[in-house]
Each structure stands twice: as C-alpha cells, then as structure tokens.
Short mmCIF file of C-alpha atoms in Angstrom, two decimals:
data_model
loop_
_atom_site.label_atom_id
_atom_site.label_comp_id
_atom_site.label_asym_id
_atom_site.label_seq_id
_atom_site.Cartn_x
_atom_site.Cartn_y
_atom_site.Cartn_z
CA UNK Y 87 86.16 106.08 85.36
CA UNK Y 88 83.66 103.26 85.31
CA UNK Y 89 82.59 101.17 88.27
CA UNK Y 90 85.40 99.39 90.03
CA UNK Y 91 88.06 101.88 88.99
CA UNK Y 92 88.35 101.06 85.27
CA UNK Y 93 89.72 103.76 83.00
CA UNK Y 94 86.74 105.13 81.13
CA UNK Y 95 88.80 105.76 78.00
CA UNK Y 96 90.33 102.31 77.71
CA UNK Y 97 88.08 100.03 79.75
CA UNK Y 98 91.14 98.53 81.48
CA UNK Y 99 91.67 98.30 85.19
CA UNK Y 100 94.91 99.70 86.56
CA UNK Y 101 97.70 97.20 87.19
CA UNK Y 102 97.07 94.72 90.03
CA UNK Y 103 93.86 96.57 90.91
CA UNK Y 104 92.17 93.90 93.05
CA UNK Y 105 95.42 92.93 94.76
CA UNK Y 106 96.18 96.54 95.69
CA UNK Y 107 92.74 97.13 97.22
CA UNK Y 108 92.93 93.84 99.11
CA UNK Y 109 96.40 94.75 100.33
CA UNK Y 110 95.38 98.23 101.51
CA UNK Y 111 92.41 96.72 103.39
CA UNK Y 112 90.35 99.90 103.00
CA UNK Y 113 88.18 100.89 105.99
CA UNK Y 114 85.15 103.10 105.38
CA UNK Y 115 86.37 105.75 107.84
CA UNK Y 116 90.09 105.43 107.04
CA UNK Y 117 92.66 107.91 105.72
CA UNK Y 118 94.56 106.88 102.59
CA UNK Y 119 97.24 108.41 100.37
CA UNK Y 120 97.77 107.60 96.70
CA UNK Y 121 101.18 109.09 96.03
CA UNK Y 122 101.08 108.39 92.29
CA UNK Y 123 97.59 109.32 91.07
CA UNK Y 124 98.21 108.75 87.35
CA UNK Y 125 94.69 108.60 85.96
CA UNK Y 126 93.10 107.59 89.23
CA UNK Y 127 92.35 103.91 88.77
CA UNK Y 128 93.51 102.78 92.19
CA UNK Y 129 92.37 106.03 93.84
CA UNK Y 130 88.87 105.56 92.42
CA UNK Y 131 88.74 102.07 93.90
CA UNK Y 132 89.77 103.34 97.33
CA UNK Y 133 87.20 106.13 97.19
CA UNK Y 134 84.40 103.70 96.33
CA UNK Y 135 85.13 101.90 99.60
CA UNK Y 136 85.25 105.00 101.78
CA UNK Y 137 82.28 106.27 103.71
CA UNK Y 138 81.32 109.85 104.52
CA UNK Y 139 84.02 110.09 107.19
CA UNK Y 140 86.79 108.62 105.04
CA UNK Y 141 89.63 110.65 103.55
CA UNK Y 142 91.64 110.22 100.34
CA UNK Y 143 94.80 112.21 99.66
CA UNK Y 144 96.25 112.13 96.16
CA UNK Y 145 99.60 113.35 94.84
CA UNK Y 146 101.34 113.39 91.47
CA UNK Y 147 104.21 115.29 89.84
CA UNK Y 148 102.42 115.41 86.50
CA UNK Y 149 100.16 118.48 85.97
CA UNK Y 150 98.01 116.49 83.57
CA UNK Y 151 97.36 113.88 86.25
CA UNK Y 152 96.50 116.61 88.75
CA UNK Y 153 94.06 118.14 86.25
CA UNK Y 154 92.34 114.75 85.97
CA UNK Y 155 92.21 114.44 89.77
CA UNK Y 156 90.66 117.88 90.13
CA UNK Y 157 88.12 117.21 87.39
CA UNK Y 158 87.09 113.84 88.82
CA UNK Y 159 87.30 114.40 92.55
CA UNK Y 160 87.58 118.17 93.07
CA UNK Y 161 84.00 118.46 94.34
CA UNK Y 162 84.32 115.54 96.76
CA UNK Y 163 84.97 116.87 100.27
CA UNK Y 164 86.64 113.58 101.22
CA UNK Y 165 89.46 114.18 98.70
CA UNK Y 166 92.52 116.45 98.91
CA UNK Y 167 94.79 116.90 95.87
CA UNK Y 168 98.41 118.08 95.82
CA UNK Y 169 100.81 118.43 92.92
CA UNK Y 170 104.25 117.17 93.86
CA UNK Y 171 106.44 114.14 94.45
CA UNK Y 172 105.52 111.61 97.10
CA UNK Y 173 109.05 112.24 98.39
CA UNK Y 174 107.59 115.45 99.84
CA UNK Y 175 104.60 113.87 101.56
CA UNK Y 176 106.12 114.60 104.97
CA UNK Y 177 105.76 118.31 104.17
CA UNK Y 178 102.05 118.10 103.33
CA UNK Y 179 99.96 118.96 106.38
CA UNK Y 180 96.99 116.94 105.14
CA UNK Y 181 99.19 113.83 105.01
CA UNK Y 182 100.79 114.29 108.41
CA UNK Y 183 98.04 115.95 110.46
CA UNK Y 184 96.73 112.53 111.47
CA UNK Y 185 98.12 109.02 110.89
CA UNK Y 186 97.30 107.29 107.61
CA UNK Y 187 95.62 103.89 107.27
CA UNK Y 188 97.21 103.17 103.91
CA UNK Y 189 99.75 104.48 101.40
CA UNK Y 190 100.08 103.43 97.76
CA UNK Y 191 103.00 104.10 95.41
CA UNK Y 192 102.57 102.91 91.80
CA UNK Y 193 106.06 103.56 90.47
CA UNK Y 194 107.48 104.40 87.08
CA UNK Y 195 105.98 106.02 84.03
CA UNK Y 196 102.22 105.79 83.45
CA UNK Y 197 100.51 104.54 80.30
CA UNK Y 198 99.21 108.02 79.36
CA UNK Y 199 102.74 109.40 79.64
CA UNK Y 200 104.08 106.64 77.39
CA UNK Y 201 101.29 106.98 74.88
CA UNK Y 202 101.60 110.75 74.35
CA UNK Y 203 104.59 111.37 72.11
CA UNK Y 204 104.94 115.00 73.24
CA UNK Y 205 105.99 113.86 76.72
CA UNK Y 206 109.17 112.34 75.29
CA UNK Y 207 109.14 109.07 77.23
CA UNK Y 208 108.74 106.66 74.34
CA UNK Y 209 111.38 105.53 71.87
CA UNK Y 210 108.54 104.14 69.75
CA UNK Y 211 106.81 107.49 69.21
CA UNK Y 212 108.82 110.46 68.00
CA UNK Y 213 108.48 113.53 70.18
CA UNK Y 214 110.46 116.20 72.01
CA UNK Y 215 113.24 114.66 74.12
CA UNK Y 216 111.87 115.64 77.52
CA UNK Y 217 111.04 112.68 79.85
CA UNK Y 218 110.19 114.86 82.87
CA UNK Y 219 107.19 113.71 84.89
CA UNK Y 220 106.89 117.32 86.02
CA UNK Y 221 107.59 119.35 82.87
CA UNK Y 222 107.98 122.52 84.96
CA UNK Y 223 110.80 121.23 87.18
CA UNK Y 224 114.41 120.28 86.59
CA UNK Y 225 116.16 119.77 83.28
CA UNK Y 226 114.84 117.77 80.36
CA UNK Y 227 116.57 114.71 78.93
CA UNK Y 228 117.70 116.85 75.99
CA UNK Y 229 119.27 119.40 78.32
CA UNK Y 230 121.04 116.76 80.37
CA UNK Y 231 122.39 114.94 77.30
CA UNK Y 232 123.64 118.26 75.91
CA UNK Y 233 125.79 119.01 78.98
CA UNK Y 234 126.78 115.63 80.51
CA UNK Y 235 130.24 114.29 79.76
CA UNK Y 236 130.81 110.85 78.28
CA UNK Y 237 131.63 109.23 81.61
CA UNK Y 238 128.49 110.59 83.30
CA UNK Y 239 126.27 109.35 80.47
CA UNK Y 240 127.85 105.89 80.59
CA UNK Y 241 127.44 105.74 84.37
CA UNK Y 242 123.72 106.59 84.17
CA UNK Y 243 123.07 104.03 81.43
CA UNK Y 244 124.85 101.32 83.42
CA UNK Y 245 123.57 102.21 86.91
CA UNK Y 246 119.91 102.84 86.07
CA UNK Y 247 119.49 100.78 82.91
CA UNK Y 248 121.99 97.95 83.49
CA UNK Y 249 122.96 98.55 79.86
CA UNK Y 250 126.04 96.46 79.00
CA UNK Y 251 126.85 98.68 76.02
CA UNK Y 252 126.77 101.86 78.14
CA UNK Y 253 130.27 103.07 77.25
CA UNK Y 254 129.83 102.45 73.54
CA UNK Y 255 126.47 104.24 73.52
CA UNK Y 256 127.87 107.18 75.51
CA UNK Y 257 130.72 107.59 73.03
CA UNK Y 258 128.29 107.57 70.13
CA UNK Y 259 126.02 110.14 71.80
CA UNK Y 260 128.89 112.53 72.49
CA UNK Y 261 130.26 112.15 68.97
CA UNK Y 262 126.88 112.77 67.35
CA UNK Y 263 125.94 115.75 69.53
CA UNK Y 264 129.10 117.51 68.35
CA UNK Y 265 127.40 117.69 64.94
CA UNK Y 266 123.86 118.50 66.12
CA UNK Y 267 122.04 118.49 69.47
CA UNK Y 268 119.62 115.71 70.38
CA UNK Y 269 116.13 117.22 70.41
CA UNK Y 270 113.84 114.31 69.44
CA UNK Y 271 113.27 110.86 70.91
CA UNK Y 272 113.51 109.10 67.56
CA UNK Y 273 116.90 110.69 66.91
CA UNK Y 274 118.34 109.46 70.21
CA UNK Y 275 116.74 106.02 69.83
CA UNK Y 276 118.29 105.61 66.39
CA UNK Y 277 121.81 106.42 67.63
CA UNK Y 278 121.41 104.00 70.54
CA UNK Y 279 120.02 101.24 68.30
CA UNK Y 280 122.97 101.59 65.93
CA UNK Y 281 125.33 100.81 68.81
CA UNK Y 282 123.49 97.93 70.48
CA UNK Y 283 123.67 94.41 69.01
CA UNK Y 284 120.40 92.65 68.32
CA UNK Y 285 119.50 89.25 69.71
CA UNK Y 286 120.16 89.96 73.38
CA UNK Y 287 116.87 88.51 74.61
CA UNK Y 288 116.77 85.06 76.16
CA UNK Y 289 115.30 82.18 74.11
CA UNK Y 290 111.51 82.37 74.10
CA UNK Y 291 111.45 86.04 75.12
CA UNK Y 292 110.15 88.78 72.86
CA UNK Y 293 112.95 90.88 71.39
CA UNK Y 294 113.04 94.25 73.12
CA UNK Y 295 113.92 97.51 71.42
CA UNK Y 296 117.66 98.23 71.76
CA UNK Y 297 116.91 101.65 73.31
CA UNK Y 298 114.73 100.24 76.09
CA UNK Y 299 117.36 100.14 78.83
CA UNK Y 300 118.91 103.49 77.92
CA UNK Y 301 115.58 105.33 77.84
CA UNK Y 302 114.67 103.81 81.21
CA UNK Y 303 118.01 104.93 82.66
CA UNK Y 304 117.77 108.50 81.38
CA UNK Y 305 114.17 108.81 82.61
CA UNK Y 306 115.08 107.55 86.09
CA UNK Y 307 118.03 109.96 86.27
CA UNK Y 308 116.13 113.02 85.02
CA UNK Y 309 113.28 112.45 87.48
CA UNK Y 310 115.44 111.34 90.46
CA UNK Y 311 113.11 108.37 90.77
CA UNK Y 312 115.20 106.12 93.00
CA UNK Y 313 116.25 108.88 95.40
CA UNK Y 314 112.62 110.01 95.66
CA UNK Y 315 111.53 106.43 96.29
CA UNK Y 316 113.90 106.04 99.23
CA UNK Y 317 112.75 109.33 100.76
CA UNK Y 318 109.10 108.55 100.11
CA UNK Y 319 109.26 105.11 101.73
CA UNK Y 320 110.70 106.60 104.92
CA UNK Y 321 108.04 109.31 104.96
CA UNK Y 322 105.24 106.82 104.31
CA UNK Y 323 106.30 104.58 107.18
CA UNK Y 324 106.42 107.54 109.56
CA UNK Y 325 102.96 108.71 108.39
CA UNK Y 326 101.22 105.34 108.86
CA UNK Y 327 99.33 104.45 112.01
CA UNK Y 328 99.86 101.09 113.70
CA UNK Y 329 98.09 98.54 111.51
CA UNK Y 330 98.28 100.82 108.48
CA UNK Y 331 99.32 99.29 105.17
CA UNK Y 332 102.03 100.26 102.66
CA UNK Y 333 101.52 98.99 99.08
CA UNK Y 334 104.14 99.55 96.38
CA UNK Y 335 104.03 98.48 92.72
CA UNK Y 336 107.41 98.33 90.98
CA UNK Y 337 108.12 97.78 87.29
CA UNK Y 338 111.82 97.03 87.20
CA UNK Y 339 114.40 95.39 89.39
CA UNK Y 340 116.07 98.59 90.61
CA UNK Y 341 112.84 99.89 92.14
CA UNK Y 342 111.78 96.52 93.47
CA UNK Y 343 115.18 95.93 95.08
CA UNK Y 344 114.84 99.18 97.04
CA UNK Y 345 111.30 98.33 98.14
CA UNK Y 346 112.19 94.76 99.08
CA UNK Y 347 115.20 95.84 101.13
CA UNK Y 348 113.25 98.63 102.83
CA UNK Y 349 110.46 96.31 103.93
CA UNK Y 350 112.80 93.49 104.93
CA UNK Y 351 115.03 95.90 106.84
CA UNK Y 352 112.10 96.97 109.00
CA UNK Y 353 110.48 93.53 109.25
CA UNK Y 354 113.35 91.10 109.82
CA UNK Y 355 116.15 91.15 112.38
CA UNK Y 356 119.58 91.47 110.77
CA UNK Y 357 121.84 88.46 110.87
CA UNK Y 358 123.93 88.37 114.04
CA UNK Y 359 127.69 88.34 114.24
CA UNK Y 360 129.09 86.41 117.19
CA UNK Y 361 132.38 88.32 116.93
CA UNK Y 362 130.67 91.61 117.74
CA UNK Y 363 129.02 92.71 121.00
CA UNK Y 364 125.34 91.80 121.22
CA UNK Y 365 123.26 94.58 119.70
CA UNK Y 366 120.04 95.95 121.15
CA UNK Y 367 117.03 93.68 120.55
CA UNK Y 368 115.48 94.16 117.12
CA UNK Y 369 111.99 95.70 117.23
CA UNK Y 370 110.20 95.42 113.88
CA UNK Y 371 108.37 98.38 112.41
CA UNK Y 372 106.75 96.40 109.58
CA UNK Y 373 105.14 93.02 108.98
CA UNK Y 374 105.24 91.57 105.47
CA UNK Y 375 101.70 91.01 104.15
CA UNK Y 376 102.27 90.21 100.47
CA UNK Y 377 105.65 89.45 98.96
CA UNK Y 378 106.22 89.94 95.21
CA UNK Y 379 102.65 89.55 93.96
CA UNK Y 380 102.41 89.52 90.14
CA UNK Y 381 99.60 89.78 87.60
CA UNK Y 382 97.77 86.59 86.68
CA UNK Y 383 97.28 85.28 83.15
CA UNK Y 384 93.91 86.99 82.75
CA UNK Y 385 95.31 90.42 83.54
CA UNK Y 386 98.33 89.85 81.31
CA UNK Y 387 96.08 89.04 78.36
CA UNK Y 388 94.15 92.29 78.90
CA UNK Y 389 97.19 94.43 79.71
CA UNK Y 390 100.64 93.17 78.58
CA UNK Y 391 102.29 96.12 80.37
CA UNK Y 392 101.42 94.42 83.66
CA UNK Y 393 103.97 91.68 82.94
CA UNK Y 394 106.79 93.38 84.84
CA UNK Y 395 104.66 94.70 87.72
CA UNK Y 396 105.51 93.49 91.24
CA UNK Y 397 103.39 94.39 94.27
CA UNK Y 398 104.72 94.32 97.82
CA UNK Y 399 102.51 95.05 100.84
CA UNK Y 400 103.54 95.55 104.45
CA UNK Y 401 101.72 96.52 107.65
CA UNK Y 402 103.07 98.86 110.30
CA UNK Y 403 103.52 97.08 113.61
CA UNK Y 404 101.87 98.19 116.82
CA UNK Y 405 105.25 97.98 118.55
CA UNK Y 406 106.98 100.48 116.27
CA UNK Y 407 110.70 100.32 116.83
CA UNK Y 408 111.34 103.91 115.78
CA UNK Y 409 113.13 106.11 118.28
#
C-alpha cells in the first residue's frame, strides 16, 4: 500500500476512495469498522487519519483478504482483524463494546477475486466453478448447480441477475448436467452464452458477455449477499454512535435498492394515509449525507470497474428513534 491508500501492486486507488473518506469524516480518536477489507485500500486511508487513540476494526469472509490484513496491520495495536461476514458484526465484542464512529461496506466481489481464475468468479478466466467468498463455508456454485432443480435455477437467475432468458438457460443447464457435471467456469459460461441472444445492450453501450447476469446471480445466491447485507445494515446502525457515519458502496441495482430503502426508511417519514388512524410521530434514526455518489471521469479512465459503483452515506441522528 502506497501513501493515500493506493494498492501497491497496481498503483490504483480503491473505488471512490476520496469520497468514502470524506463521507466517513474520520476523527483521529474515532472507532471505525471496515466490514469488507478486500486488499485494504479504504482501511489504509482510515488508518492514516487515526491518531494513537484511534481504533480500526476490519472484517472479511475471504481468508486471502484476512492474510493481507494481518500482514499489513497485524503489528498495529490500533487494528483488530476478524474473519467473517459483516452480517455477524453484532456478535464481535470489539465492534459492539463501544459505539462506532463510522462503518464502511464495499459490496460485491473484489478485483483480486475476479482476477484469480482459481476463485471461480470470472466467466472470462477458466477456473474451478466455486464463487464462494469464503471457500471454507457453504456449498460451491458447482455443488449448487449439481443439485438445484430447473425451477430453482431459473428463479435465482431471474431474481438476482434479472436475466430475461432465465428459464431457457436453466433448461439448458439441467439438460447438459445430465451428460456431465459442471466443474469449470468456462464450461458453464459457454452453455449460458449458447442460450442468450447477442445484441441486448442499449445503443452506445459496450456489449456485455452473455453470462454476466447469470454469473452475478449465482454468486449472490451462493454467498447469501443480499440477506447478509440486510442483516449487516441493521447491525451497523445499532453499533454507530450518534453522529457516526454509515458508508456503503454498491455495484448493482439489487444491492443499491436495499441500501437506498434502508437509509430512506430510517431518514424519511413514511407517507401518511388519511383513512388510517394517525400513527406515532416519526423519529428519524438517520440523516442522508450523500445520495448516489458516482465516480468522476478521471477515476473511470483509471479504473473502468468503478463505472457501476454507487456510494451512499448517512449519519446516525442524535435523537435515535429506536425502541
């Protein structure tokens, strides 16, 4: 890691780096949690702004990410490292012993996970069909595809990938696996591509690989990403002190929709209904700080993967409406 949080191997800053640090409003003596360490770009930026009395907690499902965290920050007494999902942050004593001043979730699959074929996330690099962020927990994509029925596969592709050809793809997967199991990413990608028509991108948009939506859907399902997100957001809000900041980076509409609704639900009074009895006065738990911040042109030129990133930041209110 170079100064300012850049990845020492690539020279690139993590997505929306400056915007995240501005949103978290790091205090030198504050307590912060990075629930998705990755390779530590954002965490390194937070740590640079902490003083001797500051505290940084980092979590990640991925053992490779945890190994990086231990190697980089293991000797720093201000840092605590835990392997696990941010959905379990409420069960980590370090995270709940005292209120937090900031929580960051950088959602989705990380660049190192995509770039290493052996992790099985990429349809562009042939590797074992795994897709687990924690390779020691749950079932792999190959195992799930081997046992799921056609309807379940179609439902996952439609629900988590918004894939219009979900039923056709599911039929093709089930028919092919009767001949031989799916064990490699390239094998699955080829079957999907053969059943998805080309030319589905809008005019002026780059043509995406026909397996993009299906691979996203299977990854989200295997890792329980959306369920973990909902649990993690609740836990983060409870762990924040009044004035503490929640920053979440999403990379697709399903994630961002959950984050947007969560923040709005705690920041804005619901619409009234004059036909119903008057409800108790709404007491907000959050204040919206930054709504749908995206990467600028300079960042997009340096890192095209930032194109779909959306950052939302909210601050916990002093008058917390929780029971």
